[in-house]
mmCIF file of C-alpha atoms and ligand atoms in Angstrom:
data_model
loop_
_atom_site.group_PDB
_atom_site.id
_atom_site.type_symbol
_atom_site.label_atom_id
_atom_site.label_comp_id
_atom_site.label_asym_id
_atom_site.label_seq_id
_atom_site.Cartn_x
_atom_site.Cartn_y
_atom_site.Cartn_z
ATOM 1 C CA UNK U 1 -6.558 24.224 -3.491
ATOM 2 C CA UNK U 2 -4.592 21.424 -1.737
ATOM 3 C CA UNK U 3 -2.636 19.211 -4.104
ATOM 4 C CA UNK U 4 -2.475 15.410 -3.943
ATOM 5 C CA UNK U 5 0.048 13.374 -5.930
ATOM 6 C CA UNK U 6 -1.234 9.873 -6.785
ATOM 7 C CA UNK U 7 1.610 7.788 -8.187
ATOM 8 C CA UNK U 8 1.378 4.290 -9.682
ATOM 9 C CA UNK U 9 4.230 1.818 -10.122
ATOM 10 C CA UNK U 10 5.124 -0.847 -12.666
ATOM 11 C CA UNK U 11 2.590 -2.845 -14.676
ATOM 12 C CA UNK U 12 -0.367 -0.836 -13.405
ATOM 13 C CA UNK U 13 -0.671 0.586 -16.934
ATOM 14 C CA UNK U 14 -1.772 -2.963 -17.862
ATOM 15 C CA UNK U 15 -4.785 -2.990 -15.532
ATOM 16 C CA UNK U 16 -7.866 -4.352 -17.264
ATOM 17 C CA UNK U 17 -5.956 -7.191 -18.882
ATOM 18 C CA UNK U 18 -3.406 -7.918 -16.157
ATOM 19 C CA UNK U 19 -4.480 -10.946 -14.048
ATOM 20 C CA UNK U 20 -8.096 -9.678 -13.852
ATOM 21 C CA UNK U 21 -8.992 -12.363 -11.295
ATOM 22 C CA UNK U 22 -6.640 -10.515 -8.888
ATOM 23 C CA UNK U 23 -6.733 -6.908 -10.055
ATOM 24 C CA UNK U 24 -10.181 -6.639 -11.660
ATOM 25 C CA UNK U 25 -11.146 -5.440 -15.139
ATOM 26 C CA UNK U 26 -11.053 -1.686 -14.525
ATOM 27 C CA UNK U 27 -8.348 0.039 -16.574
ATOM 28 C CA UNK U 28 -5.978 2.648 -15.158
ATOM 29 C CA UNK U 29 -7.639 5.270 -17.396
ATOM 30 C CA UNK U 30 -11.020 4.415 -15.811
ATOM 31 C CA UNK U 31 -9.482 4.589 -12.334
ATOM 32 C CA UNK U 32 -7.979 7.977 -13.186
ATOM 33 C CA UNK U 33 -11.401 9.226 -14.349
ATOM 34 C CA UNK U 34 -13.049 8.221 -11.049
ATOM 35 C CA UNK U 35 -10.160 9.811 -9.130
ATOM 36 C CA UNK U 36 -10.604 13.064 -11.072
ATOM 37 C CA UNK U 37 -14.320 13.066 -10.246
ATOM 38 C CA UNK U 38 -13.579 12.382 -6.542
ATOM 39 C CA UNK U 39 -10.888 15.085 -6.460
ATOM 40 C CA UNK U 40 -13.364 17.623 -7.900
ATOM 41 C CA UNK U 41 -15.931 16.673 -5.234
ATOM 42 C CA UNK U 42 -13.312 16.879 -2.460
ATOM 43 C CA UNK U 43 -11.785 20.173 -3.668
ATOM 44 C CA UNK U 44 -8.370 18.663 -4.395
ATOM 45 C CA UNK U 45 -5.936 19.337 -7.212
ATOM 46 C CA UNK U 46 -4.872 15.892 -8.470
ATOM 47 C CA UNK U 47 -1.597 14.880 -10.107
ATOM 48 C CA UNK U 48 -2.085 11.290 -11.359
ATOM 49 C CA UNK U 49 0.860 9.427 -12.930
ATOM 50 C CA UNK U 50 2.182 5.931 -13.655
ATOM 51 C CA UNK U 51 5.725 4.738 -14.325
ATOM 52 C CA UNK U 52 7.454 1.405 -14.837
ATOM 53 C CA UNK U 53 10.741 2.950 -13.662
ATOM 54 C CA UNK U 54 11.850 3.107 -10.042
ATOM 55 C CA UNK U 55 14.049 6.205 -10.524
ATOM 56 C CA UNK U 56 11.236 8.131 -12.191
ATOM 57 C CA UNK U 57 8.959 7.367 -9.231
ATOM 58 C CA UNK U 58 11.698 8.571 -6.837
ATOM 59 C CA UNK U 59 11.979 11.836 -8.832
ATOM 60 C CA UNK U 60 8.195 12.325 -8.753
ATOM 61 C CA UNK U 61 8.136 11.767 -4.972
ATOM 62 C CA UNK U 62 10.876 14.401 -4.633
ATOM 63 C CA UNK U 63 8.770 16.743 -6.821
ATOM 64 C CA UNK U 64 5.787 16.014 -4.540
ATOM 65 C CA UNK U 65 7.902 17.087 -1.541
ATOM 66 C CA UNK U 66 7.881 20.601 -3.036
ATOM 67 C CA UNK U 67 4.325 20.673 -4.405
ATOM 68 C CA UNK U 68 1.969 18.235 -2.673
ATOM 69 C CA UNK U 69 -0.033 18.328 0.552
ATOM 70 C CA UNK U 70 -0.491 14.543 0.537
ATOM 71 C CA UNK U 71 0.973 11.611 -1.356
ATOM 72 C CA UNK U 72 -0.833 8.429 -2.410
ATOM 73 C CA UNK U 73 1.379 5.678 -3.783
ATOM 74 C CA UNK U 74 0.631 2.288 -5.297
ATOM 75 C CA UNK U 75 4.258 1.149 -5.562
ATOM 76 C CA UNK U 76 3.198 -2.176 -7.192
ATOM 77 C CA UNK U 77 6.113 -4.681 -7.182
ATOM 78 C CA UNK U 78 8.509 -2.013 -5.840
ATOM 79 C CA UNK U 79 6.542 -2.248 -2.568
ATOM 80 C CA UNK U 80 8.445 -5.403 -1.770
ATOM 81 C CA UNK U 81 11.903 -4.449 -3.048
ATOM 82 C CA UNK U 82 12.557 -0.728 -2.970
ATOM 83 C CA UNK U 83 14.628 0.906 -0.256
ATOM 84 C CA UNK U 84 14.888 3.890 -2.648
ATOM 85 C CA UNK U 85 11.108 4.493 -2.589
ATOM 86 C CA UNK U 86 11.036 4.041 1.188
ATOM 87 C CA UNK U 87 13.826 6.598 1.592
ATOM 88 C CA UNK U 88 12.051 9.037 -0.754
ATOM 89 C CA UNK U 89 8.729 8.910 1.103
ATOM 90 C CA UNK U 90 10.580 9.369 4.413
ATOM 91 C CA UNK U 91 11.443 12.877 3.137
ATOM 92 C CA UNK U 92 7.816 13.759 2.298
ATOM 93 C CA UNK U 93 6.561 16.162 4.986
ATOM 94 C CA UNK U 94 2.815 15.361 4.770
ATOM 95 C CA UNK U 95 0.637 12.244 4.974
ATOM 96 C CA UNK U 96 1.599 9.275 2.784
ATOM 97 C CA UNK U 97 -1.007 6.648 1.913
ATOM 98 C CA UNK U 98 0.221 3.296 0.608
ATOM 99 C CA UNK U 99 -2.378 1.817 -1.720
ATOM 100 C CA UNK U 100 -2.894 -1.639 -3.248
ATOM 101 C CA UNK U 101 -5.771 -3.030 -5.273
ATOM 102 C CA UNK U 102 -5.312 -6.502 -3.810
ATOM 103 C CA UNK U 103 -4.983 -7.502 -0.171
ATOM 104 C CA UNK U 104 -1.249 -8.214 -0.185
ATOM 105 C CA UNK U 105 -1.543 -9.970 3.193
ATOM 106 C CA UNK U 106 -3.650 -12.811 1.828
ATOM 107 C CA UNK U 107 -1.329 -13.447 -1.105
ATOM 108 C CA UNK U 108 2.156 -15.000 -1.384
ATOM 109 C CA UNK U 109 4.241 -14.621 1.812
ATOM 110 C CA UNK U 110 6.861 -12.468 0.046
ATOM 111 C CA UNK U 111 4.148 -9.875 -0.679
ATOM 112 C CA UNK U 112 3.465 -9.485 3.063
ATOM 113 C CA UNK U 113 6.550 -7.353 3.558
ATOM 114 C CA UNK U 114 6.429 -3.751 2.367
ATOM 115 C CA UNK U 115 9.367 -1.360 2.611
ATOM 116 C CA UNK U 116 6.918 1.477 1.937
ATOM 117 C CA UNK U 117 4.758 0.562 4.965
ATOM 118 C CA UNK U 118 7.729 1.285 7.218
ATOM 119 C CA UNK U 119 7.342 4.994 6.390
ATOM 120 C CA UNK U 120 3.694 5.339 5.262
ATOM 121 C CA UNK U 121 1.099 7.102 7.398
ATOM 122 C CA UNK U 122 -1.508 4.452 6.545
ATOM 123 C CA UNK U 123 -2.338 1.649 4.137
ATOM 124 C CA UNK U 124 -5.421 0.891 2.047
ATOM 125 C CA UNK U 125 -5.453 -2.524 0.374
ATOM 126 C CA UNK U 126 -7.915 -5.127 -0.821
ATOM 127 C CA UNK U 127 -10.710 -2.843 -2.062
ATOM 128 C CA UNK U 128 -9.812 -3.043 -5.744
ATOM 129 C CA UNK U 129 -10.309 0.127 -7.791
ATOM 130 C CA UNK U 130 -12.542 1.591 -5.029
ATOM 131 C CA UNK U 131 -9.404 1.873 -2.883
ATOM 132 C CA UNK U 132 -8.248 4.784 -5.044
ATOM 133 C CA UNK U 133 -11.283 6.896 -4.149
ATOM 134 C CA UNK U 134 -11.035 5.792 -0.497
ATOM 135 C CA UNK U 135 -7.395 6.920 -0.466
ATOM 136 C CA UNK U 136 -8.358 10.348 -1.856
ATOM 137 C CA UNK U 137 -11.060 10.675 0.816
ATOM 138 C CA UNK U 138 -8.517 9.752 3.522
ATOM 139 C CA UNK U 139 -6.046 12.302 2.098
ATOM 140 C CA UNK U 140 -8.720 15.035 2.078
ATOM 141 C CA UNK U 141 -9.581 14.292 5.720
ATOM 142 C CA UNK U 142 -5.947 14.379 6.808
ATOM 143 C CA UNK U 143 -5.323 17.645 4.944
ATOM 144 C CA UNK U 144 -8.446 19.201 6.524
ATOM 145 C CA UNK U 145 -7.268 18.179 9.998
ATOM 146 C CA UNK U 146 -3.806 19.638 9.494
ATOM 147 C CA UNK U 147 -2.914 22.026 12.253
ATOM 148 C CA UNK U 148 -5.786 20.883 14.491
ATOM 149 C CA UNK U 149 -4.703 20.242 18.060
ATOM 150 C CA UNK U 150 -5.092 16.586 19.101
ATOM 151 C CA UNK U 151 -8.231 16.197 21.250
ATOM 152 C CA UNK U 152 -8.287 14.625 24.725
ATOM 153 C CA UNK U 153 -5.897 15.089 27.611
ATOM 154 C CA UNK U 154 -6.281 17.840 30.193
HETATM 155 C C1 DQA C 201 -0.192 -4.331 -6.070
HETATM 156 C C2 DQA C 201 0.295 -5.530 -5.255
HETATM 157 C C3 DQA C 201 1.752 -5.844 -5.554
HETATM 158 O O1 DQA C 201 2.175 -6.974 -4.790
HETATM 159 C C4 DQA C 201 1.925 -6.172 -7.024
HETATM 160 O O2 DQA C 201 3.285 -6.409 -7.325
HETATM 161 C C5 DQA C 201 1.347 -5.141 -7.913
HETATM 162 C C6 DQA C 201 0.062 -4.519 -7.563
HETATM 163 C C7 DQA C 201 -1.709 -4.086 -5.904
HETATM 164 O O3 DQA C 201 -2.154 -2.991 -6.256
HETATM 165 O O4 DQA C 201 -2.437 -4.977 -5.455
HETATM 166 O O5 DQA C 201 1.883 -4.844 -8.975
HETATM 167 O O6 DQA C 201 0.487 -3.166 -5.615
#
C-alpha cells in the first residue's frame, strides 16, 4: 500500500480554539479522523503527525524520504520563515503538497511568501479542514499516475 506522510506544524494542535474565525472549529483530532477515513477509501497508508518544533519536522521529512510515496505538509508559521523545511522537502523524491486551512494570499502581506512553495509540487489553501481530504485525493492521483508516460506530442 502506498504511504503518505501528512505533517502539521506549530499551533495546529490548538485547532478548534485557535482563531476559529480564520481556522474554523474543527479540531486536529477530527481532521485526523476524516483523513484516516479518506486514506482507507483511497487505499493509502497514512502517517499523520503534528509538531511545534522545526527540527522535529525536518527529521520527519527526512524519515518520509525513506518511507513515503507522497508528502503533505501544513508548515503553519514555518511556511513563511523556514529555509530548513524548504531544503528538507527539496530532498523528497516524490510529490509534495503544501497545505493551508486559510487562503494565505488574502491575509497579511507577509503570509504571501512561502519558502515551502519554492519546492512544493502543488498548493492547496483556503478550503479549511476539507483541504486535508483534497490533499490526500491529490496525493493518491499523483501516486497512481507515477510512471505513466506524459500524453501528447508525436
Ligand atoms: C496556516 C497559515 C499560516 O500562515 C499560519 O501561520 C498557520 C496556519 C493555515 O493552515 O492556514 O499557522 O498554515
